[in-house]
């Protein structure tokens, strides 16, 4: 999707829970050393109290402050997540809107698994484009992986960290600020069975076991012999969304403006086996992996990646970052962002919680 001119990132923030080191997890017997070596993360943010929306609310308040925008100015609030939001039967998007004073916003919930952050951005952009009276959007994500989810062992070669993110988009002029240029997405239904395997439908959560076990469903899917086809489809999809986003951004794949290609925070083995082989020859952009200090942030990988790369401030104003993500089902996306030069208020908001970037070898 080509994005109309002048949709700027006015504010952005990542709120991380307190961290637990991998060394501590190894000492406490929570994870096997071989798994730790393949995932590669040094630490994970792990919440000490429930309520994932708390993290989104904190990130949103800081991002709005940095953007000098008030809650009542928000026209649409899109919240994405993949795991329990603190209550069984409610709308976390409306709760976040209430807590930040977004009294005029349309709250929308997005549940497209790990691609939720990018899907939420695309929905927000579409509303800003279609509604001439809408000028401001807030995209939030939040996840806490506890209770029935073992952040170290529920999935294969993939560890999960707790965080909230917030991204403020505006059509009002923000000279020099980062600007969204394009969103591209496609679907890979070959992998739809990875997250349910052969399990029958149930009446309620938790009826397949006390601890959610994604490894079991993935093994069942792979035993069906569809793994090779899925990997091929994912490679093609990743290349397609990157090519489309670059074209829609008005540049070519060999453009020197393509500075970064940021990959999701899904662990070094997954990055090395799937993502890098698919994308490494497409552009001269620097491949960036930022998950070593956070693990996978559920729906929040892309907003957190945008946040962290902007915080580095070692780019030219017209440099472009490409941000790739994929979520169970599968949806594969790429957004293109002109990195710009952050205004003082937004720079303060970003720098407060910036992470050191770990670049893929």
mmCIF file of C-alpha atoms in Angstrom:
data_model
loop_
_atom_site.group_PDB
_atom_site.id
_atom_site.type_symbol
_atom_site.label_atom_id
_atom_site.label_comp_id
_atom_site.label_asym_id
_atom_site.label_seq_id
_atom_site.Cartn_x
_atom_site.Cartn_y
_atom_site.Cartn_z
ATOM 1 C CA UNK A 1 0.000 0.000 0.000
ATOM 2 C CA UNK A 2 1.412 3.353 -1.024
ATOM 3 C CA UNK A 3 1.022 5.681 1.928
ATOM 4 C CA UNK A 4 -0.203 9.227 1.255
ATOM 5 C CA UNK A 5 2.420 11.931 1.772
ATOM 6 C CA UNK A 6 3.008 13.390 5.202
ATOM 7 C CA UNK A 7 1.965 10.614 7.562
ATOM 8 C CA UNK A 8 4.634 11.155 10.171
ATOM 9 C CA UNK A 9 5.726 9.323 13.294
ATOM 10 C CA UNK A 10 5.172 12.048 15.868
ATOM 11 C CA UNK A 11 6.116 9.950 18.895
ATOM 12 C CA UNK A 12 7.242 6.433 19.703
ATOM 13 C CA UNK A 13 8.058 4.521 22.849
ATOM 14 C CA UNK A 14 8.852 1.001 24.051
ATOM 15 C CA UNK A 15 8.141 0.057 27.674
ATOM 16 C CA UNK A 16 10.042 -3.029 28.809
ATOM 17 C CA UNK A 17 9.328 -5.066 31.921
ATOM 18 C CA UNK A 18 12.229 -5.737 34.353
ATOM 19 C CA UNK A 19 14.742 -8.151 32.891
ATOM 20 C CA UNK A 20 15.779 -11.690 33.779
ATOM 21 C CA UNK A 21 19.128 -12.837 32.419
ATOM 22 C CA UNK A 22 19.657 -16.066 30.554
ATOM 23 C CA UNK A 23 22.402 -16.879 33.052
ATOM 24 C CA UNK A 24 19.840 -16.774 35.852
ATOM 25 C CA UNK A 25 17.408 -18.928 33.873
ATOM 26 C CA UNK A 26 20.159 -21.508 33.292
ATOM 27 C CA UNK A 27 21.118 -21.515 36.966
ATOM 28 C CA UNK A 28 17.486 -22.029 37.977
ATOM 29 C CA UNK A 29 17.038 -24.876 35.484
ATOM 30 C CA UNK A 30 14.364 -23.058 33.467
ATOM 31 C CA UNK A 31 16.073 -23.629 30.144
ATOM 32 C CA UNK A 32 18.574 -26.042 28.578
ATOM 33 C CA UNK A 33 22.001 -24.710 27.625
ATOM 34 C CA UNK A 34 21.717 -26.051 24.055
ATOM 35 C CA UNK A 35 18.468 -24.146 23.562
ATOM 36 C CA UNK A 36 20.035 -21.006 25.029
ATOM 37 C CA UNK A 37 22.873 -21.236 22.525
ATOM 38 C CA UNK A 38 20.509 -21.536 19.567
ATOM 39 C CA UNK A 39 18.179 -18.712 20.660
ATOM 40 C CA UNK A 40 21.050 -16.388 21.507
ATOM 41 C CA UNK A 41 19.208 -13.938 23.787
ATOM 42 C CA UNK A 42 21.143 -12.576 26.761
ATOM 43 C CA UNK A 43 18.065 -11.592 28.753
ATOM 44 C CA UNK A 44 14.293 -11.211 28.623
ATOM 45 C CA UNK A 45 11.951 -8.600 30.081
ATOM 46 C CA UNK A 46 9.683 -10.509 32.478
ATOM 47 C CA UNK A 47 6.771 -8.737 34.162
ATOM 48 C CA UNK A 48 6.421 -8.943 37.938
ATOM 49 C CA UNK A 49 2.721 -8.038 37.965
ATOM 50 C CA UNK A 50 -0.177 -8.932 35.656
ATOM 51 C CA UNK A 51 -1.924 -6.722 33.128
ATOM 52 C CA UNK A 52 -0.271 -6.388 29.726
ATOM 53 C CA UNK A 53 -2.255 -3.209 28.902
ATOM 54 C CA UNK A 54 -0.376 -1.436 31.727
ATOM 55 C CA UNK A 55 2.730 -1.615 29.549
ATOM 56 C CA UNK A 56 0.874 -0.207 26.526
ATOM 57 C CA UNK A 57 -0.605 2.591 28.647
ATOM 58 C CA UNK A 58 2.819 3.592 29.960
ATOM 59 C CA UNK A 59 4.313 3.556 26.467
ATOM 60 C CA UNK A 60 1.354 5.506 25.068
ATOM 61 C CA UNK A 61 1.529 8.258 27.682
ATOM 62 C CA UNK A 62 5.251 8.739 27.059
ATOM 63 C CA UNK A 63 4.867 8.686 23.262
ATOM 64 C CA UNK A 64 2.036 11.235 23.403
ATOM 65 C CA UNK A 65 4.069 13.471 25.706
ATOM 66 C CA UNK A 66 7.003 13.312 23.312
ATOM 67 C CA UNK A 67 4.723 14.140 20.389
ATOM 68 C CA UNK A 68 3.019 16.944 22.336
ATOM 69 C CA UNK A 69 -0.353 15.396 21.507
ATOM 70 C CA UNK A 70 -3.205 14.907 23.983
ATOM 71 C CA UNK A 71 -5.356 11.806 24.360
ATOM 72 C CA UNK A 72 -8.480 13.647 23.233
ATOM 73 C CA UNK A 73 -6.744 14.415 19.910
ATOM 74 C CA UNK A 74 -6.553 10.734 18.905
ATOM 75 C CA UNK A 75 -9.016 9.706 16.186
ATOM 76 C CA UNK A 76 -8.284 5.976 16.098
ATOM 77 C CA UNK A 77 -6.488 3.715 18.579
ATOM 78 C CA UNK A 78 -5.436 0.290 17.304
ATOM 79 C CA UNK A 79 -4.136 -2.197 19.881
ATOM 80 C CA UNK A 80 -2.524 -5.534 18.998
ATOM 81 C CA UNK A 81 -1.571 -8.501 21.172
ATOM 82 C CA UNK A 82 -1.124 -12.271 21.073
ATOM 83 C CA UNK A 83 -1.578 -13.430 24.682
ATOM 84 C CA UNK A 84 -3.805 -12.868 27.715
ATOM 85 C CA UNK A 85 -4.532 -9.198 28.383
ATOM 86 C CA UNK A 86 -5.460 -9.423 32.052
ATOM 87 C CA UNK A 87 -9.191 -10.205 31.840
ATOM 88 C CA UNK A 88 -11.072 -12.994 30.107
ATOM 89 C CA UNK A 89 -13.940 -11.151 28.431
ATOM 90 C CA UNK A 90 -13.260 -7.538 27.491
ATOM 91 C CA UNK A 91 -11.712 -5.094 25.007
ATOM 92 C CA UNK A 92 -8.183 -4.037 25.996
ATOM 93 C CA UNK A 93 -8.218 -1.403 23.238
ATOM 94 C CA UNK A 94 -11.111 0.405 24.925
ATOM 95 C CA UNK A 95 -9.386 0.130 28.307
ATOM 96 C CA UNK A 96 -6.223 1.747 26.953
ATOM 97 C CA UNK A 97 -8.292 4.511 25.334
ATOM 98 C CA UNK A 98 -10.034 5.169 28.656
ATOM 99 C CA UNK A 99 -6.802 5.293 30.634
ATOM 100 C CA UNK A 100 -5.061 7.786 28.327
ATOM 101 C CA UNK A 101 -8.108 9.994 27.804
ATOM 102 C CA UNK A 102 -8.657 9.099 24.154
ATOM 103 C CA UNK A 103 -12.334 9.960 24.510
ATOM 104 C CA UNK A 104 -12.900 10.705 20.819
ATOM 105 C CA UNK A 105 -10.972 7.733 19.438
ATOM 106 C CA UNK A 106 -12.337 4.628 17.774
ATOM 107 C CA UNK A 107 -10.643 1.771 19.687
ATOM 108 C CA UNK A 108 -9.883 -1.312 17.574
ATOM 109 C CA UNK A 109 -8.388 -4.641 18.662
ATOM 110 C CA UNK A 110 -6.099 -6.631 16.354
ATOM 111 C CA UNK A 111 -5.252 -10.299 16.860
ATOM 112 C CA UNK A 112 -3.079 -11.442 13.962
ATOM 113 C CA UNK A 113 -0.508 -13.066 16.223
ATOM 114 C CA UNK A 114 3.082 -11.801 15.949
ATOM 115 C CA UNK A 115 2.306 -9.629 12.925
ATOM 116 C CA UNK A 116 -0.217 -7.622 14.942
ATOM 117 C CA UNK A 117 1.960 -4.536 15.225
ATOM 118 C CA UNK A 118 2.333 -4.142 11.475
ATOM 119 C CA UNK A 119 -1.317 -4.987 10.831
ATOM 120 C CA UNK A 120 -2.317 -2.344 13.382
ATOM 121 C CA UNK A 121 -0.142 0.249 11.639
ATOM 122 C CA UNK A 122 -1.767 -0.561 8.301
ATOM 123 C CA UNK A 123 -5.273 -0.233 9.774
ATOM 124 C CA UNK A 124 -4.390 3.094 11.381
ATOM 125 C CA UNK A 125 -2.926 4.428 8.123
ATOM 126 C CA UNK A 126 -5.996 3.335 6.179
ATOM 127 C CA UNK A 127 -8.264 5.271 8.578
ATOM 128 C CA UNK A 128 -6.118 8.397 8.288
ATOM 129 C CA UNK A 129 -6.214 8.082 4.522
ATOM 130 C CA UNK A 130 -9.957 7.401 4.183
ATOM 131 C CA UNK A 131 -11.339 9.837 6.773
ATOM 132 C CA UNK A 132 -10.557 13.488 5.929
ATOM 133 C CA UNK A 133 -11.448 14.486 9.498
ATOM 134 C CA UNK A 134 -8.965 12.070 11.064
ATOM 135 C CA UNK A 135 -5.490 13.473 11.709
ATOM 136 C CA UNK A 136 -4.033 11.381 14.542
ATOM 137 C CA UNK A 137 -3.705 7.661 15.210
ATOM 138 C CA UNK A 138 -2.194 5.723 18.088
ATOM 139 C CA UNK A 139 -0.934 2.168 17.576
ATOM 140 C CA UNK A 140 -0.174 0.147 20.702
ATOM 141 C CA UNK A 141 0.930 -3.400 21.443
ATOM 142 C CA UNK A 142 1.363 -5.245 24.713
ATOM 143 C CA UNK A 143 2.057 -8.794 25.803
ATOM 144 C CA UNK A 144 2.970 -10.611 29.005
ATOM 145 C CA UNK A 145 3.947 -14.264 28.713
ATOM 146 C CA UNK A 146 3.193 -15.853 32.067
ATOM 147 C CA UNK A 147 0.579 -18.076 33.704
ATOM 148 C CA UNK A 148 -0.163 -20.767 31.130
ATOM 149 C CA UNK A 149 2.757 -19.648 28.946
ATOM 150 C CA UNK A 150 6.367 -20.649 29.666
ATOM 151 C CA UNK A 151 8.397 -17.886 28.019
ATOM 152 C CA UNK A 152 11.469 -20.148 27.860
ATOM 153 C CA UNK A 153 9.922 -23.436 26.721
ATOM 154 C CA UNK A 154 6.421 -23.056 25.264
ATOM 155 C CA UNK A 155 7.785 -22.560 21.740
ATOM 156 C CA UNK A 156 10.623 -23.999 19.666
ATOM 157 C CA UNK A 157 13.881 -21.988 19.623
ATOM 158 C CA UNK A 158 11.881 -18.877 20.464
ATOM 159 C CA UNK A 159 11.807 -16.985 23.765
ATOM 160 C CA UNK A 160 9.214 -14.375 24.675
ATOM 161 C CA UNK A 161 9.670 -11.051 26.449
ATOM 162 C CA UNK A 162 7.115 -8.721 28.055
ATOM 163 C CA UNK A 163 6.734 -5.217 26.651
ATOM 164 C CA UNK A 164 4.368 -2.527 25.504
ATOM 165 C CA UNK A 165 4.885 -0.238 22.529
ATOM 166 C CA UNK A 166 3.198 2.912 21.283
ATOM 167 C CA UNK A 167 3.450 4.692 17.946
ATOM 168 C CA UNK A 168 1.779 8.071 17.302
ATOM 169 C CA UNK A 169 0.956 8.825 13.659
ATOM 170 C CA UNK A 170 -0.199 12.206 12.397
ATOM 171 C CA UNK A 171 -1.097 13.883 9.117
ATOM 172 C CA UNK A 172 -0.253 17.278 10.585
ATOM 173 C CA UNK A 173 3.043 18.707 9.284
ATOM 174 C CA UNK A 174 6.058 17.467 11.236
ATOM 175 C CA UNK A 175 9.103 18.597 9.231
ATOM 176 C CA UNK A 176 12.061 16.295 9.647
ATOM 177 C CA UNK A 177 10.183 13.645 11.588
ATOM 178 C CA UNK A 178 10.236 9.981 10.506
ATOM 179 C CA UNK A 179 7.659 9.345 7.818
ATOM 180 C CA UNK A 180 5.803 6.191 6.809
ATOM 181 C CA UNK A 181 6.301 5.536 3.110
ATOM 182 C CA UNK A 182 4.709 2.147 2.422
ATOM 183 C CA UNK A 183 3.083 -0.944 3.927
ATOM 184 C CA UNK A 184 3.040 -4.303 2.158
ATOM 185 C CA UNK A 185 1.464 -7.551 3.327
ATOM 186 C CA UNK A 186 0.670 -11.004 2.021
ATOM 187 C CA UNK A 187 -0.660 -14.282 3.386
ATOM 188 C CA UNK A 188 0.967 -17.720 3.561
ATOM 189 C CA UNK A 189 -1.817 -20.172 4.366
ATOM 190 C CA UNK A 190 0.557 -23.117 3.905
ATOM 191 C CA UNK A 191 1.522 -22.622 7.553
ATOM 192 C CA UNK A 192 -1.938 -22.166 9.029
ATOM 193 C CA UNK A 193 -1.712 -25.477 10.889
ATOM 194 C CA UNK A 194 1.503 -24.730 12.759
ATOM 195 C CA UNK A 195 -0.316 -23.366 15.792
ATOM 196 C CA UNK A 196 -3.074 -25.960 16.124
ATOM 197 C CA UNK A 197 -1.585 -29.131 14.643
ATOM 198 C CA UNK A 198 -4.003 -32.030 14.979
ATOM 199 C CA UNK A 199 -5.637 -30.711 18.137
ATOM 200 C CA UNK A 200 -9.458 -30.756 18.153
ATOM 201 C CA UNK A 201 -11.479 -27.652 18.914
ATOM 202 C CA UNK A 202 -12.091 -27.004 22.614
ATOM 203 C CA UNK A 203 -14.755 -25.215 24.627
ATOM 204 C CA UNK A 204 -12.331 -22.934 26.453
ATOM 205 C CA UNK A 205 -8.612 -22.111 26.759
ATOM 206 C CA UNK A 206 -6.322 -24.521 28.564
ATOM 207 C CA UNK A 207 -8.125 -27.754 27.675
ATOM 208 C CA UNK A 208 -5.063 -29.182 25.887
ATOM 209 C CA UNK A 209 -2.875 -28.759 28.970
ATOM 210 C CA UNK A 210 -2.015 -26.455 31.821
ATOM 211 C CA UNK A 211 0.934 -24.946 29.920
ATOM 212 C CA UNK A 212 0.557 -23.800 26.330
ATOM 213 C CA UNK A 213 2.766 -26.035 24.173
ATOM 214 C CA UNK A 214 3.395 -24.633 20.708
ATOM 215 C CA UNK A 215 6.149 -27.190 20.199
ATOM 216 C CA UNK A 216 3.568 -29.988 20.124
ATOM 217 C CA UNK A 217 1.433 -28.411 17.407
ATOM 218 C CA UNK A 218 4.467 -27.509 15.332
ATOM 219 C CA UNK A 219 5.767 -31.075 15.507
ATOM 220 C CA UNK A 220 2.377 -32.399 14.407
ATOM 221 C CA UNK A 221 2.363 -29.986 11.478
ATOM 222 C CA UNK A 222 5.887 -30.942 10.412
ATOM 223 C CA UNK A 223 5.028 -34.656 10.582
ATOM 224 C CA UNK A 224 2.437 -33.963 7.882
ATOM 225 C CA UNK A 225 5.283 -33.287 5.452
ATOM 226 C CA UNK A 226 4.336 -29.685 4.721
ATOM 227 C CA UNK A 227 7.440 -28.085 6.218
ATOM 228 C CA UNK A 228 9.420 -27.681 2.974
ATOM 229 C CA UNK A 229 6.476 -26.115 1.158
ATOM 230 C CA UNK A 230 5.939 -23.715 4.040
ATOM 231 C CA UNK A 231 9.584 -22.629 4.079
ATOM 232 C CA UNK A 232 9.489 -22.008 0.338
ATOM 233 C CA UNK A 233 6.271 -20.023 0.620
ATOM 234 C CA UNK A 234 7.657 -17.948 3.486
ATOM 235 C CA UNK A 235 10.815 -17.146 1.531
ATOM 236 C CA UNK A 236 8.765 -16.054 -1.469
ATOM 237 C CA UNK A 237 6.431 -14.009 0.735
ATOM 238 C CA UNK A 238 9.301 -12.211 2.488
ATOM 239 C CA UNK A 239 10.862 -11.287 -0.820
ATOM 240 C CA UNK A 240 7.489 -10.187 -2.215
ATOM 241 C CA UNK A 241 6.627 -7.816 0.641
ATOM 242 C CA UNK A 242 10.104 -6.268 0.626
ATOM 243 C CA UNK A 243 10.013 -5.725 -3.132
ATOM 244 C CA UNK A 244 6.501 -4.268 -2.909
ATOM 245 C CA UNK A 245 7.270 -1.949 -0.004
ATOM 246 C CA UNK A 246 10.425 -0.669 -1.704
ATOM 247 C CA UNK A 247 8.571 -0.045 -4.966
ATOM 248 C CA UNK A 248 5.673 1.673 -3.203
ATOM 249 C CA UNK A 249 8.173 3.842 -1.311
ATOM 250 C CA UNK A 250 9.369 5.137 -4.697
ATOM 251 C CA UNK A 251 12.895 3.730 -4.636
ATOM 252 C CA UNK A 252 14.693 0.744 -6.130
ATOM 253 C CA UNK A 253 16.179 -2.258 -4.385
ATOM 254 C CA UNK A 254 19.696 -0.985 -5.120
ATOM 255 C CA UNK A 255 19.008 2.513 -3.780
ATOM 256 C CA UNK A 256 21.673 3.771 -1.359
ATOM 257 C CA UNK A 257 18.796 5.242 0.692
ATOM 258 C CA UNK A 258 17.902 1.740 1.912
ATOM 259 C CA UNK A 259 19.909 1.845 5.137
ATOM 260 C CA UNK A 260 18.464 -0.916 7.337
ATOM 261 C CA UNK A 261 16.496 -4.113 6.949
ATOM 262 C CA UNK A 262 15.252 -4.989 10.443
ATOM 263 C CA UNK A 263 14.086 -8.533 11.132
ATOM 264 C CA UNK A 264 11.671 -9.741 13.831
ATOM 265 C CA UNK A 265 12.980 -10.703 17.269
ATOM 266 C CA UNK A 266 12.410 -14.425 16.892
ATOM 267 C CA UNK A 267 15.743 -15.919 17.941
ATOM 268 C CA UNK A 268 19.057 -16.407 16.182
ATOM 269 C CA UNK A 269 18.302 -19.896 14.865
ATOM 270 C CA UNK A 270 15.022 -18.874 13.212
ATOM 271 C CA UNK A 271 16.680 -15.745 11.831
ATOM 272 C CA UNK A 272 19.591 -17.747 10.444
ATOM 273 C CA UNK A 273 17.526 -20.623 9.044
ATOM 274 C CA UNK A 274 14.606 -18.688 7.538
ATOM 275 C CA UNK A 275 14.937 -14.918 7.364
ATOM 276 C CA UNK A 276 18.534 -14.180 6.417
ATOM 277 C CA UNK A 277 18.663 -16.667 3.490
ATOM 278 C CA UNK A 278 15.450 -15.143 2.134
ATOM 279 C CA UNK A 279 16.496 -11.493 2.283
ATOM 280 C CA UNK A 280 20.286 -11.209 2.288
ATOM 281 C CA UNK A 281 20.688 -10.817 -1.480
ATOM 282 C CA UNK A 282 17.733 -8.500 -2.115
ATOM 283 C CA UNK A 283 19.323 -5.180 -1.163
ATOM 284 C CA UNK A 284 22.518 -3.655 0.161
ATOM 285 C CA UNK A 285 20.658 -2.561 3.288
ATOM 286 C CA UNK A 286 22.260 -3.556 6.571
ATOM 287 C CA UNK A 287 20.449 -6.562 8.072
ATOM 288 C CA UNK A 288 19.631 -5.761 11.681
ATOM 289 C CA UNK A 289 18.547 -8.083 14.484
ATOM 290 C CA UNK A 290 17.556 -6.450 17.779
ATOM 291 C CA UNK A 291 16.262 -9.352 19.861
ATOM 292 C CA UNK A 292 19.290 -10.341 21.914
ATOM 293 C CA UNK A 293 18.262 -8.222 24.914
ATOM 294 C CA UNK A 294 14.489 -8.718 24.700
ATOM 295 C CA UNK A 295 13.546 -11.941 22.973
ATOM 296 C CA UNK A 296 10.355 -11.933 20.936
ATOM 297 C CA UNK A 297 7.899 -9.206 22.013
ATOM 298 C CA UNK A 298 4.724 -10.810 20.678
ATOM 299 C CA UNK A 299 2.879 -8.272 18.539
ATOM 300 C CA UNK A 300 5.431 -5.581 19.374
ATOM 301 C CA UNK A 301 8.538 -6.525 17.409
ATOM 302 C CA UNK A 302 8.126 -4.008 14.594
ATOM 303 C CA UNK A 303 7.234 -0.935 16.691
ATOM 304 C CA UNK A 304 10.118 -1.790 19.042
ATOM 305 C CA UNK A 305 12.476 -2.156 16.078
ATOM 306 C CA UNK A 306 11.425 1.228 14.679
ATOM 307 C CA UNK A 307 11.923 2.750 18.125
ATOM 308 C CA UNK A 308 15.405 1.318 18.576
ATOM 309 C CA UNK A 309 16.716 2.232 15.130
ATOM 310 C CA UNK A 310 15.434 5.803 15.425
ATOM 311 C CA UNK A 311 17.118 6.040 18.819
ATOM 312 C CA UNK A 312 20.523 5.364 17.263
ATOM 313 C CA UNK A 313 20.346 8.582 15.227
ATOM 314 C CA UNK A 314 23.278 7.553 13.036
ATOM 315 C CA UNK A 315 21.460 7.873 9.730
ATOM 316 C CA UNK A 316 20.862 10.546 7.104
ATOM 317 C CA UNK A 317 17.432 12.236 7.123
ATOM 318 C CA UNK A 318 16.305 10.577 3.893
ATOM 319 C CA UNK A 319 17.605 7.094 4.739
ATOM 320 C CA UNK A 320 14.942 4.378 4.700
ATOM 321 C CA UNK A 321 14.452 1.522 7.119
ATOM 322 C CA UNK A 322 12.601 -1.625 6.086
ATOM 323 C CA UNK A 323 10.868 -3.500 8.903
ATOM 324 C CA UNK A 324 9.838 -7.089 8.251
ATOM 325 C CA UNK A 325 7.544 -9.213 10.387
ATOM 326 C CA UNK A 326 5.435 -12.372 10.191
ATOM 327 C CA UNK A 327 2.680 -13.779 12.364
ATOM 328 C CA UNK A 328 1.005 -17.151 12.746
ATOM 329 C CA UNK A 329 -1.518 -17.992 10.117
ATOM 330 C CA UNK A 330 0.652 -16.654 8.379
ATOM 331 C CA UNK A 331 0.694 -12.957 7.522
ATOM 332 C CA UNK A 332 3.983 -11.525 6.289
ATOM 333 C CA UNK A 333 4.513 -7.749 6.214
ATOM 334 C CA UNK A 334 7.051 -5.052 5.513
ATOM 335 C CA UNK A 335 6.828 -1.339 6.238
ATOM 336 C CA UNK A 336 9.155 1.312 4.837
ATOM 337 C CA UNK A 337 10.028 4.315 7.009
ATOM 338 C CA UNK A 338 11.994 7.401 6.039
ATOM 339 C CA UNK A 339 14.044 7.762 9.198
ATOM 340 C CA UNK A 340 14.203 11.564 9.289
ATOM 341 C CA UNK A 341 15.638 13.665 12.076
ATOM 342 C CA UNK A 342 13.705 13.499 15.305
ATOM 343 C CA UNK A 343 12.372 16.697 16.854
ATOM 344 C CA UNK A 344 13.528 17.462 20.391
ATOM 345 C CA UNK A 345 10.386 16.229 22.136
ATOM 346 C CA UNK A 346 10.269 12.969 20.226
ATOM 347 C CA UNK A 347 14.012 12.434 20.557
ATOM 348 C CA UNK A 348 13.618 12.682 24.334
ATOM 349 C CA UNK A 349 10.786 10.174 24.259
ATOM 350 C CA UNK A 350 12.780 7.714 22.198
ATOM 351 C CA UNK A 351 16.119 8.000 23.918
ATOM 352 C CA UNK A 352 14.725 7.314 27.385
ATOM 353 C CA UNK A 353 14.217 3.628 26.615
ATOM 354 C CA UNK A 354 16.527 2.994 23.673
ATOM 355 C CA UNK A 355 18.160 -0.402 23.394
ATOM 356 C CA UNK A 356 21.631 -1.162 22.092
ATOM 357 C CA UNK A 357 21.287 -2.603 18.624
ATOM 358 C CA UNK A 358 22.603 -6.090 17.970
ATOM 359 C CA UNK A 359 23.435 -6.404 14.304
ATOM 360 C CA UNK A 360 23.130 -9.748 12.593
ATOM 361 C CA UNK A 361 26.511 -11.177 11.636
#
